[in-house]
Short mmCIF file of C-alpha atoms and ligand atoms in Angstrom, two decimals:
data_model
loop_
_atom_site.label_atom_id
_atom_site.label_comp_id
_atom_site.label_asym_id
_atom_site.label_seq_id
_atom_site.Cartn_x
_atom_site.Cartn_y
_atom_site.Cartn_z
CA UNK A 17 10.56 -2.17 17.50
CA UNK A 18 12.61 -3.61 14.53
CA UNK A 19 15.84 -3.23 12.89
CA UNK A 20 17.29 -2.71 10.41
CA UNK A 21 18.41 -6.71 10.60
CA UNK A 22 14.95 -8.01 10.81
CA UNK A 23 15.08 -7.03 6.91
CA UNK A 24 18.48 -9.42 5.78
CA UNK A 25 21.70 -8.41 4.70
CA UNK A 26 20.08 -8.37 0.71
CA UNK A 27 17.46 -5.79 1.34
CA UNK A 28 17.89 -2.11 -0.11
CA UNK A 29 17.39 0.64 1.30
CA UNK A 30 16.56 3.93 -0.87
CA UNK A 31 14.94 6.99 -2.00
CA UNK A 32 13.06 7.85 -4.83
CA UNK A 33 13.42 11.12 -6.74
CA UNK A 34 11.92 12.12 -10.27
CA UNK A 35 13.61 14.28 -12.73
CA UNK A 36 10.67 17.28 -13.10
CA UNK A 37 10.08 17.96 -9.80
CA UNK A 38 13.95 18.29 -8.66
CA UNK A 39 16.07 19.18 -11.74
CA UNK A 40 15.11 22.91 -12.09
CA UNK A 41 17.26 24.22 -15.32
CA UNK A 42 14.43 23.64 -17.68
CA UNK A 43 15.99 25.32 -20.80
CA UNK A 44 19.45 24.53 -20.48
CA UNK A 45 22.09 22.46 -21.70
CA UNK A 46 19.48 22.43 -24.58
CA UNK A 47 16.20 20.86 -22.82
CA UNK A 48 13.31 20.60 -24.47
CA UNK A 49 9.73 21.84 -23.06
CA UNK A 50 7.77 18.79 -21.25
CA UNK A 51 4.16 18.81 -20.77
CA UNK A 52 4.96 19.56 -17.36
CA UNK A 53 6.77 23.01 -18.43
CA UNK A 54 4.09 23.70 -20.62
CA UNK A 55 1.55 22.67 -18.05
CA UNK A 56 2.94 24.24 -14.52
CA UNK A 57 3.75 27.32 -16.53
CA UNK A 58 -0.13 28.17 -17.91
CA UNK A 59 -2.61 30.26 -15.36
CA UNK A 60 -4.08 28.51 -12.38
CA UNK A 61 -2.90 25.36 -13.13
CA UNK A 62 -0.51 25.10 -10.03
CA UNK A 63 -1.75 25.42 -6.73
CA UNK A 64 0.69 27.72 -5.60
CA UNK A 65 1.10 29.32 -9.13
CA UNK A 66 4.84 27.68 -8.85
CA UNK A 67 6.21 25.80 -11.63
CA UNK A 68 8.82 23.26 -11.96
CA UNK A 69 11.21 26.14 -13.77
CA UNK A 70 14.01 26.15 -11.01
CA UNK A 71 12.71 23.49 -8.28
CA UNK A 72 15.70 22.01 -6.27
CA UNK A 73 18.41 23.21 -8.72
CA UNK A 74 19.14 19.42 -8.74
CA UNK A 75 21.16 19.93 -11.94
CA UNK A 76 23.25 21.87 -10.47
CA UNK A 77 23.29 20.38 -6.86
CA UNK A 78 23.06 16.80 -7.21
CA UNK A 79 26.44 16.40 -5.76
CA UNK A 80 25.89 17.83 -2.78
CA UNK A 81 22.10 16.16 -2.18
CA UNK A 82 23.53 12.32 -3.07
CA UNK A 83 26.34 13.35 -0.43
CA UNK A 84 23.30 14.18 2.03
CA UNK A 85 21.78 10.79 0.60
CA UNK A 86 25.12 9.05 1.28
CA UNK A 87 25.51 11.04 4.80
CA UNK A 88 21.57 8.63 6.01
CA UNK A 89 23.80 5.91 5.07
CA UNK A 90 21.13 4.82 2.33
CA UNK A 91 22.67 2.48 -0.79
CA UNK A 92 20.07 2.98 -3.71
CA UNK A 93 19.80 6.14 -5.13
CA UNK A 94 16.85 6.28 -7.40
CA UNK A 95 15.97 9.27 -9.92
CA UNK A 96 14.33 9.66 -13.57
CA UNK A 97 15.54 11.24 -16.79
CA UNK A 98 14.23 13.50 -18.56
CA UNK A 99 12.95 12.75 -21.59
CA UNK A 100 13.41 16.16 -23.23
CA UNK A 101 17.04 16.64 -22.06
CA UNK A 102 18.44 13.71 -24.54
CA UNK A 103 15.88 13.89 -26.72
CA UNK A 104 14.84 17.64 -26.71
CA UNK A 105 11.76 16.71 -29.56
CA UNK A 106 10.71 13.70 -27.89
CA UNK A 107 12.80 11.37 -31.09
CA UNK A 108 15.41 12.85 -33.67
CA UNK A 109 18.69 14.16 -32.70
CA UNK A 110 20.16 13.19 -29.55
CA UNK A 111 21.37 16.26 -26.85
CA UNK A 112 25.06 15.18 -26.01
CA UNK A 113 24.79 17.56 -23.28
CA UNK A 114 21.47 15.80 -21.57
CA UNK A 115 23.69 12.32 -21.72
CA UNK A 116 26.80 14.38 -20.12
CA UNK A 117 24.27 15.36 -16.97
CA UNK A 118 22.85 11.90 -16.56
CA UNK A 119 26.85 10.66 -16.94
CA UNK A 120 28.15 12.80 -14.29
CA UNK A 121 24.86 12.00 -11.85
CA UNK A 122 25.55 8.25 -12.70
CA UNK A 123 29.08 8.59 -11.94
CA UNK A 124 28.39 10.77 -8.78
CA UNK A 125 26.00 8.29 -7.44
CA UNK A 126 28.89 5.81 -7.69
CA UNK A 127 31.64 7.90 -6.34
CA UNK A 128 29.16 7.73 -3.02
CA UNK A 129 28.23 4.24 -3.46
CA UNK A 130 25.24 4.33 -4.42
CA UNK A 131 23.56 2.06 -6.54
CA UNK A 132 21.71 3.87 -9.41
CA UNK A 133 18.06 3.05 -10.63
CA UNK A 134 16.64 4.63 -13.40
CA UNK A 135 13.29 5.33 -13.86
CA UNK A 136 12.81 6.15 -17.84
CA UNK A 137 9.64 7.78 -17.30
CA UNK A 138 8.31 9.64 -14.42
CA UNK A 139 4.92 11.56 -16.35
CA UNK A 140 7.32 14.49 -18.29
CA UNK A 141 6.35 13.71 -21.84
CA UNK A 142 8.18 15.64 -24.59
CA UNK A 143 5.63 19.06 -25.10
CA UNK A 144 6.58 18.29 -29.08
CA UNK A 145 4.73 14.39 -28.71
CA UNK A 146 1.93 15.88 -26.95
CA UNK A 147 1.17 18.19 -30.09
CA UNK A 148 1.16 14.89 -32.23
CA UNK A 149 -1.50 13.25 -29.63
CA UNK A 150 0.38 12.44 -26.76
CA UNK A 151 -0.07 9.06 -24.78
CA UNK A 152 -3.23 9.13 -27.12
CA UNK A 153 -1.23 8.19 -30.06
CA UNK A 154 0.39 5.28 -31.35
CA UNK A 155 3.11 7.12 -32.16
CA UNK A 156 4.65 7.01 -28.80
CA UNK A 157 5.54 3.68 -28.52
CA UNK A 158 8.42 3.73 -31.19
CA UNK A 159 9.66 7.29 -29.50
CA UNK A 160 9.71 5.81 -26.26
CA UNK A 161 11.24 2.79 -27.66
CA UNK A 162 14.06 4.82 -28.94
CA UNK A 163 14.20 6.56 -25.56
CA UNK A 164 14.71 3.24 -23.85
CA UNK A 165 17.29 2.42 -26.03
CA UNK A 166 18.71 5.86 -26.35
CA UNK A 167 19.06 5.42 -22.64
CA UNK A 168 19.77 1.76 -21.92
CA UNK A 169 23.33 2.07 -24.79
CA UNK A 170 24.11 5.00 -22.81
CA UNK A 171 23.95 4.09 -19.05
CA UNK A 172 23.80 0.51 -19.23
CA UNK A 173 27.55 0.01 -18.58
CA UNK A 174 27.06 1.77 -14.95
CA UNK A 175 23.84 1.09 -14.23
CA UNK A 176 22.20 -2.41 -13.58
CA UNK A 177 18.40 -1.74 -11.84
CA UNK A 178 15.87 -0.41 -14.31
CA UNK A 179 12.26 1.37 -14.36
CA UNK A 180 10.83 1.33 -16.90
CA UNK A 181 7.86 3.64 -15.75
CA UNK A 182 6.27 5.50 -12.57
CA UNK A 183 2.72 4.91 -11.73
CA UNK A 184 0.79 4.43 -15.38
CA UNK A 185 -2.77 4.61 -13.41
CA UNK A 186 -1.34 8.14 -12.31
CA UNK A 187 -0.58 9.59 -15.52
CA UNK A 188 -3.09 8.24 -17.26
CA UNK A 189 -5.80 8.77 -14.68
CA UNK A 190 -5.13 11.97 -14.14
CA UNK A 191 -3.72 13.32 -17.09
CA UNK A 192 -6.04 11.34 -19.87
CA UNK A 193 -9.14 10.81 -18.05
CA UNK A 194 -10.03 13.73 -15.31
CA UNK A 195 -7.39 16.42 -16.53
CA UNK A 196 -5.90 17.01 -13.47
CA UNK A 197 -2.48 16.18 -14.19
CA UNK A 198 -0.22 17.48 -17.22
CA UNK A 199 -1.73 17.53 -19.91
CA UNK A 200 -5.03 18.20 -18.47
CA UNK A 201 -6.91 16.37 -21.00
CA UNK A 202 -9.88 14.37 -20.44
CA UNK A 203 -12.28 12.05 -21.28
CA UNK A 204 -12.80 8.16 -22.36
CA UNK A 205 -12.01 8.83 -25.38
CA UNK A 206 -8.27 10.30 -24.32
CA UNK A 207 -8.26 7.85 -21.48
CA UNK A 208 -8.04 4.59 -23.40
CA UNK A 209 -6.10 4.81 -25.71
CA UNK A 210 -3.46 6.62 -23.44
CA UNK A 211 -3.38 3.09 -20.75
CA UNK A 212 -3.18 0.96 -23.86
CA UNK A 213 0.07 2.33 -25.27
CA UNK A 214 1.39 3.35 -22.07
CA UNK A 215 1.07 -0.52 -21.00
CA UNK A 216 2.74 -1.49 -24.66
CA UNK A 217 5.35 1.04 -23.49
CA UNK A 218 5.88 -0.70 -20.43
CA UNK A 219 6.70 -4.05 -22.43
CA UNK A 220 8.10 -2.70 -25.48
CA UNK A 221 10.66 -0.52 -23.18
CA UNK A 222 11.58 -3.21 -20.70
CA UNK A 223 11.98 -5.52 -24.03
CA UNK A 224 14.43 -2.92 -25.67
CA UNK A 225 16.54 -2.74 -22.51
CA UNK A 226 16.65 -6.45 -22.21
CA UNK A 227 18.15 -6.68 -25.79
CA UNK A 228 21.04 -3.87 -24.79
CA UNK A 229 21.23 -5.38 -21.61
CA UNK A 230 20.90 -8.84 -21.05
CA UNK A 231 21.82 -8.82 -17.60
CA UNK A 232 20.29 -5.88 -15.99
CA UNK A 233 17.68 -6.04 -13.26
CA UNK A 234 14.36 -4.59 -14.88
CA UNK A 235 10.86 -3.49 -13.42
CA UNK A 236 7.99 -1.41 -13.54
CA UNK A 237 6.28 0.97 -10.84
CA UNK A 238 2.92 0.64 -10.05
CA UNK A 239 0.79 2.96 -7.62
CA UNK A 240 -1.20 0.81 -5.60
CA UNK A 241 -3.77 1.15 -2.94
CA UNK A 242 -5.50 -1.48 -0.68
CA UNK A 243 -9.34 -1.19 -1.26
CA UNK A 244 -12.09 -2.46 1.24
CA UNK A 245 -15.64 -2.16 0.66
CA UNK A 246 -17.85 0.35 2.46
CA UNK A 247 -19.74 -2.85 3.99
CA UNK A 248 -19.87 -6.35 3.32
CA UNK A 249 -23.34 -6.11 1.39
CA UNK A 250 -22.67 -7.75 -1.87
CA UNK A 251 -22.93 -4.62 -3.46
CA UNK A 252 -20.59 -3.00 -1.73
CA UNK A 253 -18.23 -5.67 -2.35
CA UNK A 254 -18.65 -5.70 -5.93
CA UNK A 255 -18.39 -2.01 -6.11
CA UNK A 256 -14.79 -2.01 -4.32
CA UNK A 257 -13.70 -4.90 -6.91
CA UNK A 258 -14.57 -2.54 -9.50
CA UNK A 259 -12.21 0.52 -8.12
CA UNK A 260 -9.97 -2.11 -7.17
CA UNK A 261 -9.41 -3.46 -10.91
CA UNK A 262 -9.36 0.11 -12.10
CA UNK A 263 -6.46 1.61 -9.85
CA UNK A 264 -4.29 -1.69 -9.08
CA UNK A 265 -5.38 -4.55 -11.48
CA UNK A 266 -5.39 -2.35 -15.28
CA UNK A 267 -1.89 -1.85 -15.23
CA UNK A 268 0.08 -4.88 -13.99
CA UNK A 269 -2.72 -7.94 -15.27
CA UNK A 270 -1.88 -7.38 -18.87
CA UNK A 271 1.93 -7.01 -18.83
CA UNK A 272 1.04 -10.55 -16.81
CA UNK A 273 -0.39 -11.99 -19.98
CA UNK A 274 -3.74 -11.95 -17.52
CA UNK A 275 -5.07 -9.33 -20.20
CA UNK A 276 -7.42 -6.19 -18.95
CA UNK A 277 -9.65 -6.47 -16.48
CA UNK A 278 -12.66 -6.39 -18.49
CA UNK A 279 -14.98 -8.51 -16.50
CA UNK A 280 -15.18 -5.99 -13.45
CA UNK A 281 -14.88 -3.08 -15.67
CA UNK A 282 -16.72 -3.52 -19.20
CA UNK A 283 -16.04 -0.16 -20.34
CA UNK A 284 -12.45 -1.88 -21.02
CA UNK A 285 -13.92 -3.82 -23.73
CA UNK A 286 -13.43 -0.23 -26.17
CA UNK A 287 -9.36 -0.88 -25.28
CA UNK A 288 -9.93 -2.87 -28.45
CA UNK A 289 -10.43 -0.81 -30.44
CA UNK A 290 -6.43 0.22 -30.32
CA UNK A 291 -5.19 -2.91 -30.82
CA UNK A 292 -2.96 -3.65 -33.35
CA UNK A 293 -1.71 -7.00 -34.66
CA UNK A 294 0.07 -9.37 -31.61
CA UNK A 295 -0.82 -6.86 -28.88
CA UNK A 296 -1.82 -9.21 -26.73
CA UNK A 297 1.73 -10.40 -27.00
CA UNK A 298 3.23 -7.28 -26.53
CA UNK A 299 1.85 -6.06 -23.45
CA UNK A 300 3.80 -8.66 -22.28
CA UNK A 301 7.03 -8.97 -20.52
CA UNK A 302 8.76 -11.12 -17.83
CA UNK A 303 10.05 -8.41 -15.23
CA UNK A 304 12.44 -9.48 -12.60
CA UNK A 305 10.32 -7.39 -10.05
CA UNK A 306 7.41 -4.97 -9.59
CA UNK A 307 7.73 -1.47 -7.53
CA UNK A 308 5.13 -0.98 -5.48
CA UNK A 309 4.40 2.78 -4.81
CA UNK A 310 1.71 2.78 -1.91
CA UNK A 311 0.81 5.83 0.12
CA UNK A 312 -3.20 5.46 1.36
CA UNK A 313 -6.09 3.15 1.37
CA UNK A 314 -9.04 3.50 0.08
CA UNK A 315 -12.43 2.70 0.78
CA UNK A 316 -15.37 2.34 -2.38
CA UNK A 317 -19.03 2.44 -2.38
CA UNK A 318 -21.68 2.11 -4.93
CA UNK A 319 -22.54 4.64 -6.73
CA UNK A 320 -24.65 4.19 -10.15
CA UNK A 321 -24.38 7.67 -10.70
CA UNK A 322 -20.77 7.63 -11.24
CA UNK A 323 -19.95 7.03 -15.14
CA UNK A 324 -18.08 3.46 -16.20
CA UNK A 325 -17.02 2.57 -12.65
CA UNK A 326 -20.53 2.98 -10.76
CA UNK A 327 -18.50 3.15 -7.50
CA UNK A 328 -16.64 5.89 -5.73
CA UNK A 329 -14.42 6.37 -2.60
CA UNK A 330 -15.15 7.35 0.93
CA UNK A 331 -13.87 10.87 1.28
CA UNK A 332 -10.53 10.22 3.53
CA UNK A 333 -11.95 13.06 6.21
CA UNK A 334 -15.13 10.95 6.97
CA UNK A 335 -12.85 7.98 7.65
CA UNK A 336 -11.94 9.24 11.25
CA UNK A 337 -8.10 8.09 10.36
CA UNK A 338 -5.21 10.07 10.59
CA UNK A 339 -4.98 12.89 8.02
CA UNK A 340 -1.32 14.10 6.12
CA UNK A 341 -0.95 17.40 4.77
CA UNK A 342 -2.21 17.00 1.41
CA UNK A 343 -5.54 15.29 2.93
CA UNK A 344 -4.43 11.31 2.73
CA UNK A 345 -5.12 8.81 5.30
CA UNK A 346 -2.78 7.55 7.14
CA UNK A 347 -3.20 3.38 7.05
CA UNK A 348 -0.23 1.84 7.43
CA UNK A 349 -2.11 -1.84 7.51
CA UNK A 350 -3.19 -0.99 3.71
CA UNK A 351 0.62 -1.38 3.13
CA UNK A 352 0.80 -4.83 4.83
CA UNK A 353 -2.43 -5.78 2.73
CA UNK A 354 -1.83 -4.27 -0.92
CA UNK A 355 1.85 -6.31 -0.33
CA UNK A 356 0.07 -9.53 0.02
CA UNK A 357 -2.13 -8.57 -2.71
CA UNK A 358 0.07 -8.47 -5.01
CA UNK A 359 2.00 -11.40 -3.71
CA UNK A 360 -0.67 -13.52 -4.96
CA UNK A 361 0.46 -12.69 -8.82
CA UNK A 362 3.78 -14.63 -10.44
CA UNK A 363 5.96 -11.52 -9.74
CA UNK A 364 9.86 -12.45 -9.05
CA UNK A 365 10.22 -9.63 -6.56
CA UNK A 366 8.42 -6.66 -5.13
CA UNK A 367 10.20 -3.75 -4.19
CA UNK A 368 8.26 -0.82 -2.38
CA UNK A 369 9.65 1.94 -4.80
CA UNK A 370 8.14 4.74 -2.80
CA UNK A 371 6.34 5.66 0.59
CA UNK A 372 6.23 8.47 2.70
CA UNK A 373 4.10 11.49 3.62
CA UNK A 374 3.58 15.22 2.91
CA UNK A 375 3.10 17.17 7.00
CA UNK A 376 3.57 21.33 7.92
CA UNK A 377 6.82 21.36 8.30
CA UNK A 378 8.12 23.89 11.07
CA UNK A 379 11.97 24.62 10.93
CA UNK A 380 12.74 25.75 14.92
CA UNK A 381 16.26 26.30 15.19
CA UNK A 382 17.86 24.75 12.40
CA UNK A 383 15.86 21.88 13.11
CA UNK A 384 12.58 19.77 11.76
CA UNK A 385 11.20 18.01 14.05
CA UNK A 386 8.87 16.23 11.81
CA UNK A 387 7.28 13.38 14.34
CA UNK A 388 4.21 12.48 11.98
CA UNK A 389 6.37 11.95 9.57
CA UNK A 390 8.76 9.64 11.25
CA UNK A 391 5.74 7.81 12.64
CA UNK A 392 4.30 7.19 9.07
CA UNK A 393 7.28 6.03 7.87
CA UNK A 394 8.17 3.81 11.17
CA UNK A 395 4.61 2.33 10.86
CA UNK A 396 4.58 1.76 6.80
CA UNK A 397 8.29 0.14 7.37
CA UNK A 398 6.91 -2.19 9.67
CA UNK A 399 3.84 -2.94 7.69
CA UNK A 400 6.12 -4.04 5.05
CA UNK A 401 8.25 -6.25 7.74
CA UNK A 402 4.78 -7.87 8.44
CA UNK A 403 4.51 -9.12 5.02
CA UNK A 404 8.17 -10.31 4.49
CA UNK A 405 8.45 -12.06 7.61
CA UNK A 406 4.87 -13.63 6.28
CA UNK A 407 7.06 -14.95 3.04
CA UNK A 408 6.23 -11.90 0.56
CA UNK A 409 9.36 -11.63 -1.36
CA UNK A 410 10.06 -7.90 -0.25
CA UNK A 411 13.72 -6.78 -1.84
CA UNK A 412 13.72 -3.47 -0.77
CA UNK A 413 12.28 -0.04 0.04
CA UNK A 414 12.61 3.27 -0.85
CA UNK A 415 11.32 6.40 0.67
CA UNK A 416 9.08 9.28 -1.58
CA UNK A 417 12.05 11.53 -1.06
CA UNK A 418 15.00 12.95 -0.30
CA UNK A 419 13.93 16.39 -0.05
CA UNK A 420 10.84 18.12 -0.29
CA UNK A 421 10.42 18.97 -4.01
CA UNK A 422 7.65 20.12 -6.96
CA UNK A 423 5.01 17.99 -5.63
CA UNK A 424 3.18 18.31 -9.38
CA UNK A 425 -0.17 19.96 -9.08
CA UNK A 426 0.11 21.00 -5.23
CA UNK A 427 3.54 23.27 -6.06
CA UNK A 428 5.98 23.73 -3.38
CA UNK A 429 3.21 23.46 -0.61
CA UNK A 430 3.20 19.70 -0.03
CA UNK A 431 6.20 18.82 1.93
CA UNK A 432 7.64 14.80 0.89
CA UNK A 433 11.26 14.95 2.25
CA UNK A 434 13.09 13.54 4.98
CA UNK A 435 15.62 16.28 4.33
CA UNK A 436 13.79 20.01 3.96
CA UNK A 437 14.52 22.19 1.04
CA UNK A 438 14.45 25.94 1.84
CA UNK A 439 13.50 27.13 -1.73
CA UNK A 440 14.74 30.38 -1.51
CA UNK A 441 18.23 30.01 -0.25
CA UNK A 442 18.51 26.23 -1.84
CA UNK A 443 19.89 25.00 1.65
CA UNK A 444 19.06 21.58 2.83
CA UNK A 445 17.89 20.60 6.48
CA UNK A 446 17.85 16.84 7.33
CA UNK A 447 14.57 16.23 9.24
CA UNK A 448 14.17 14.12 12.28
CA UNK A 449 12.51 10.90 10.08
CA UNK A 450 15.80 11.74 7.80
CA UNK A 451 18.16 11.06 10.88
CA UNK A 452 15.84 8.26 12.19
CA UNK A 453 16.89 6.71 8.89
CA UNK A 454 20.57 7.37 9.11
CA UNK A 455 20.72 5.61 12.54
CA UNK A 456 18.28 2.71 12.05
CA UNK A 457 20.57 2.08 8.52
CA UNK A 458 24.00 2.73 10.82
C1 BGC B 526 4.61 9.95 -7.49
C2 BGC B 526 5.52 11.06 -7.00
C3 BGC B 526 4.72 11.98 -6.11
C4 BGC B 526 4.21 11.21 -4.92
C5 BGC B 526 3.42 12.04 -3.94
C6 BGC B 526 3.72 9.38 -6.42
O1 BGC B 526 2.50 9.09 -6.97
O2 BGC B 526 5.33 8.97 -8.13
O3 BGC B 526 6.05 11.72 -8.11
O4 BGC B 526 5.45 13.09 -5.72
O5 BGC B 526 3.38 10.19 -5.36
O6 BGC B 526 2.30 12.59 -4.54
#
């Protein structure tokens, strides 16, 4: 077994949280709606029928749950803002009351010691942007533009590590193309244009926090997910270089100045058609590292009936692999191999943003003893080792999260934390993989 050494004095050691499914207090302090409100609050959406109304009361709590961060003796504390709590419409007048949370969190965070990171955008779109076409629309890039330096002015004294955005393939993916995800729409059509200006956003956000902050550390989160072929039949090979380019290559080629994939996936040719002057350019930017966000693997076969991609993934059940909760494999290995992956780009520094695992949760005595859990994220974490001590420039890792939360479309039944959150009550339990963590970081 490792420790905590193996990993160098300069690593950090985190968790990840994200503004919707934690704050709670959707409609105060003068919040505006997100498509997640909007979406979480319609019929049968939810798989619980929860929302994301009250969640962890985060708002109000987050003293007490970056105290329980603190108490795991972690250092990086990262979370998201919400869009629609300093800008309620999405652009126009600022909420002074949305930049007085985020101050106090900021200032909270440091009080503990720990470092902040800020995602700007973890998928909760202002409702009022969506009306005007959403990530569809050109018209987000100059709101988000204004959010980014709404955000960077306002923070950028305290806080040095930036993100500019969580998982574009997820929000896009599932909320553009297959309407899974807030705001359920779907379609090429929606799909395209909705990667195109969330990549410009990616650039164009990163570039206005540069200008307000010429010294702060700036990235991006990608989800990512090793993908083998169902055989080694050419085929087969060519069909898993196909998934591959759509769920890790789209989003991190072109801010590379590598462009889209189009040559595995033609159907990215029609990105041109929302091009404007210089986009090529602006897609752009030199980030000082790349989060990598990787929970499964996948595996992809051939499938012509299968629009655009031709190619679809093993179900995880037939894979005769470990199962979580919420039906992923468990394949710690992908970790080692997505890392060296990705190695293989001009990246300054990867940072595992988020990892973990959603399991039943039983609470026996004031207690969780949450073994799979701890053995996921023992296994992932030394995965990760693997590929550092192999020369992948690893600077850190950060657990998916401090306590179980609105996990988006699966509600409050999908269990993330390494601390449990009773929902009723609001109390906090740390689990076993949480106290694992405070004695491996001692
Ligand atoms: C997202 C988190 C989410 C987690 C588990 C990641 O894709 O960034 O918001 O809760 O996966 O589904």
């Amino acid at each position: 077994m490792y420790s905590k050494n193996d990993f160098g004095e300069k690593f950090r050691w985190g968790v990840s949280l994200a503004a919707y499914q934690v704050e709670g207090a959707y409609k105060d302090d003068g919040r505006g709606i997100s498509i997640w409100d909007h979406f979480s609050n319609r019929k049968n959406r939810i798989e619980d029928g929860s929302n994301g109304n009250v969640a962890c009361e985060f708002y109000y709590r987050y003293e007490q749950d970056i105290a329980l961060a603190k108490s795991l003796n972690l250092t990086n504390f990262r979370f998201s803002i919400s869009w629609t709590r300093i800008l309620p419409d999405g652009t126009g007048e600022v909420n002074m009351l949305g930049l007085d949370f985020y101050n106090r969190l900021i200032d909270c965070c440091l009080k503990y010691d720990l470092e902040p990171w800020v995602t700007l955008y973890h998928w909760d779109l202002p409702q009022a942007l969506e009306k005007q076409g959403g990530w569809t629309s050109r018209i987000v890039v100059n709101a988000f533009i204004k959010f980014a330096d709404v955000c960077s002015k306002s923070f950028g004294d305290r806080v040095k590590n930036w993100i500019v955005m969580n998982e574009p393939s997820t929000f896009t993916g599932l909320g553009y193309l297959i309407g899974y995800y807030a705001p359920g729409r779907f379609g090429i059509n929606n799909y395209l244009p909705a990667v195109h200006h969330a990549t410009l956003c990616q650039a164009e956000g990163a570039r206005m926090i540069r200008r307000n902050l010429p010294n702060a550390t700036i990235g991006t989160s990608i989800s990512c997910s090793y993908v083998a072929p169902s055989s080694d039949n050419p085929k087969q090979i060519a069909a898993a270089r196909r998934v591959d380019a759509l769920l890790n290559r789209l989003h991190i080629e072109p801010i590379l100045g590598m462009g889209y994939p189009v040559k595995d996936l033609p159907v990215l040719e029609q990105i041109e058609k929302y091009f404007h002057p210089y986009d090529e350019e602006l897609i752009k930017f030199d980030f000082d590292f790349i989060g990598i966000q990787n929970y499964f693997s996948l595996v992809a076969y051939n499938n012509p009936l299968i629009p655009y991609l031709q190619a679809f993934v093993v179900p995880f059940k037939k894979l005769n692999r470990p199962l979580t909760a919420n039906g992923w494999e468990v394949h710690p290995e992908g970790m080692y191999r997505i890392l060296k992956q990705f190695s293989a780009y001009p990246i300054k520094e990867l940072i595992v943003t988020e990892n973990g695992a959603a399991f039943h949760d039983r609470v026996e005595d004031n207690c969780v003893h949450d073994k799979r859990r701890l053995q996921y994220i023992q296994s992932y974490l030394g995965e990760v080792l693997r590929a550092k001590q192999e020369g992948v420039n690893i600077g850190g890792y950060f657990v998916w999260t401090l306590m179980d939360n609105f996990e988006w479309r699966a509600g409050f039944r999908s269990r993330f934390g390494i601390v449990h959150t009773d929902f009723v009550h609001q109390t906090r339990i740390i689990k076993d993989s949480g106290l694992w963590i405070r004695d491996f970081l001692k």
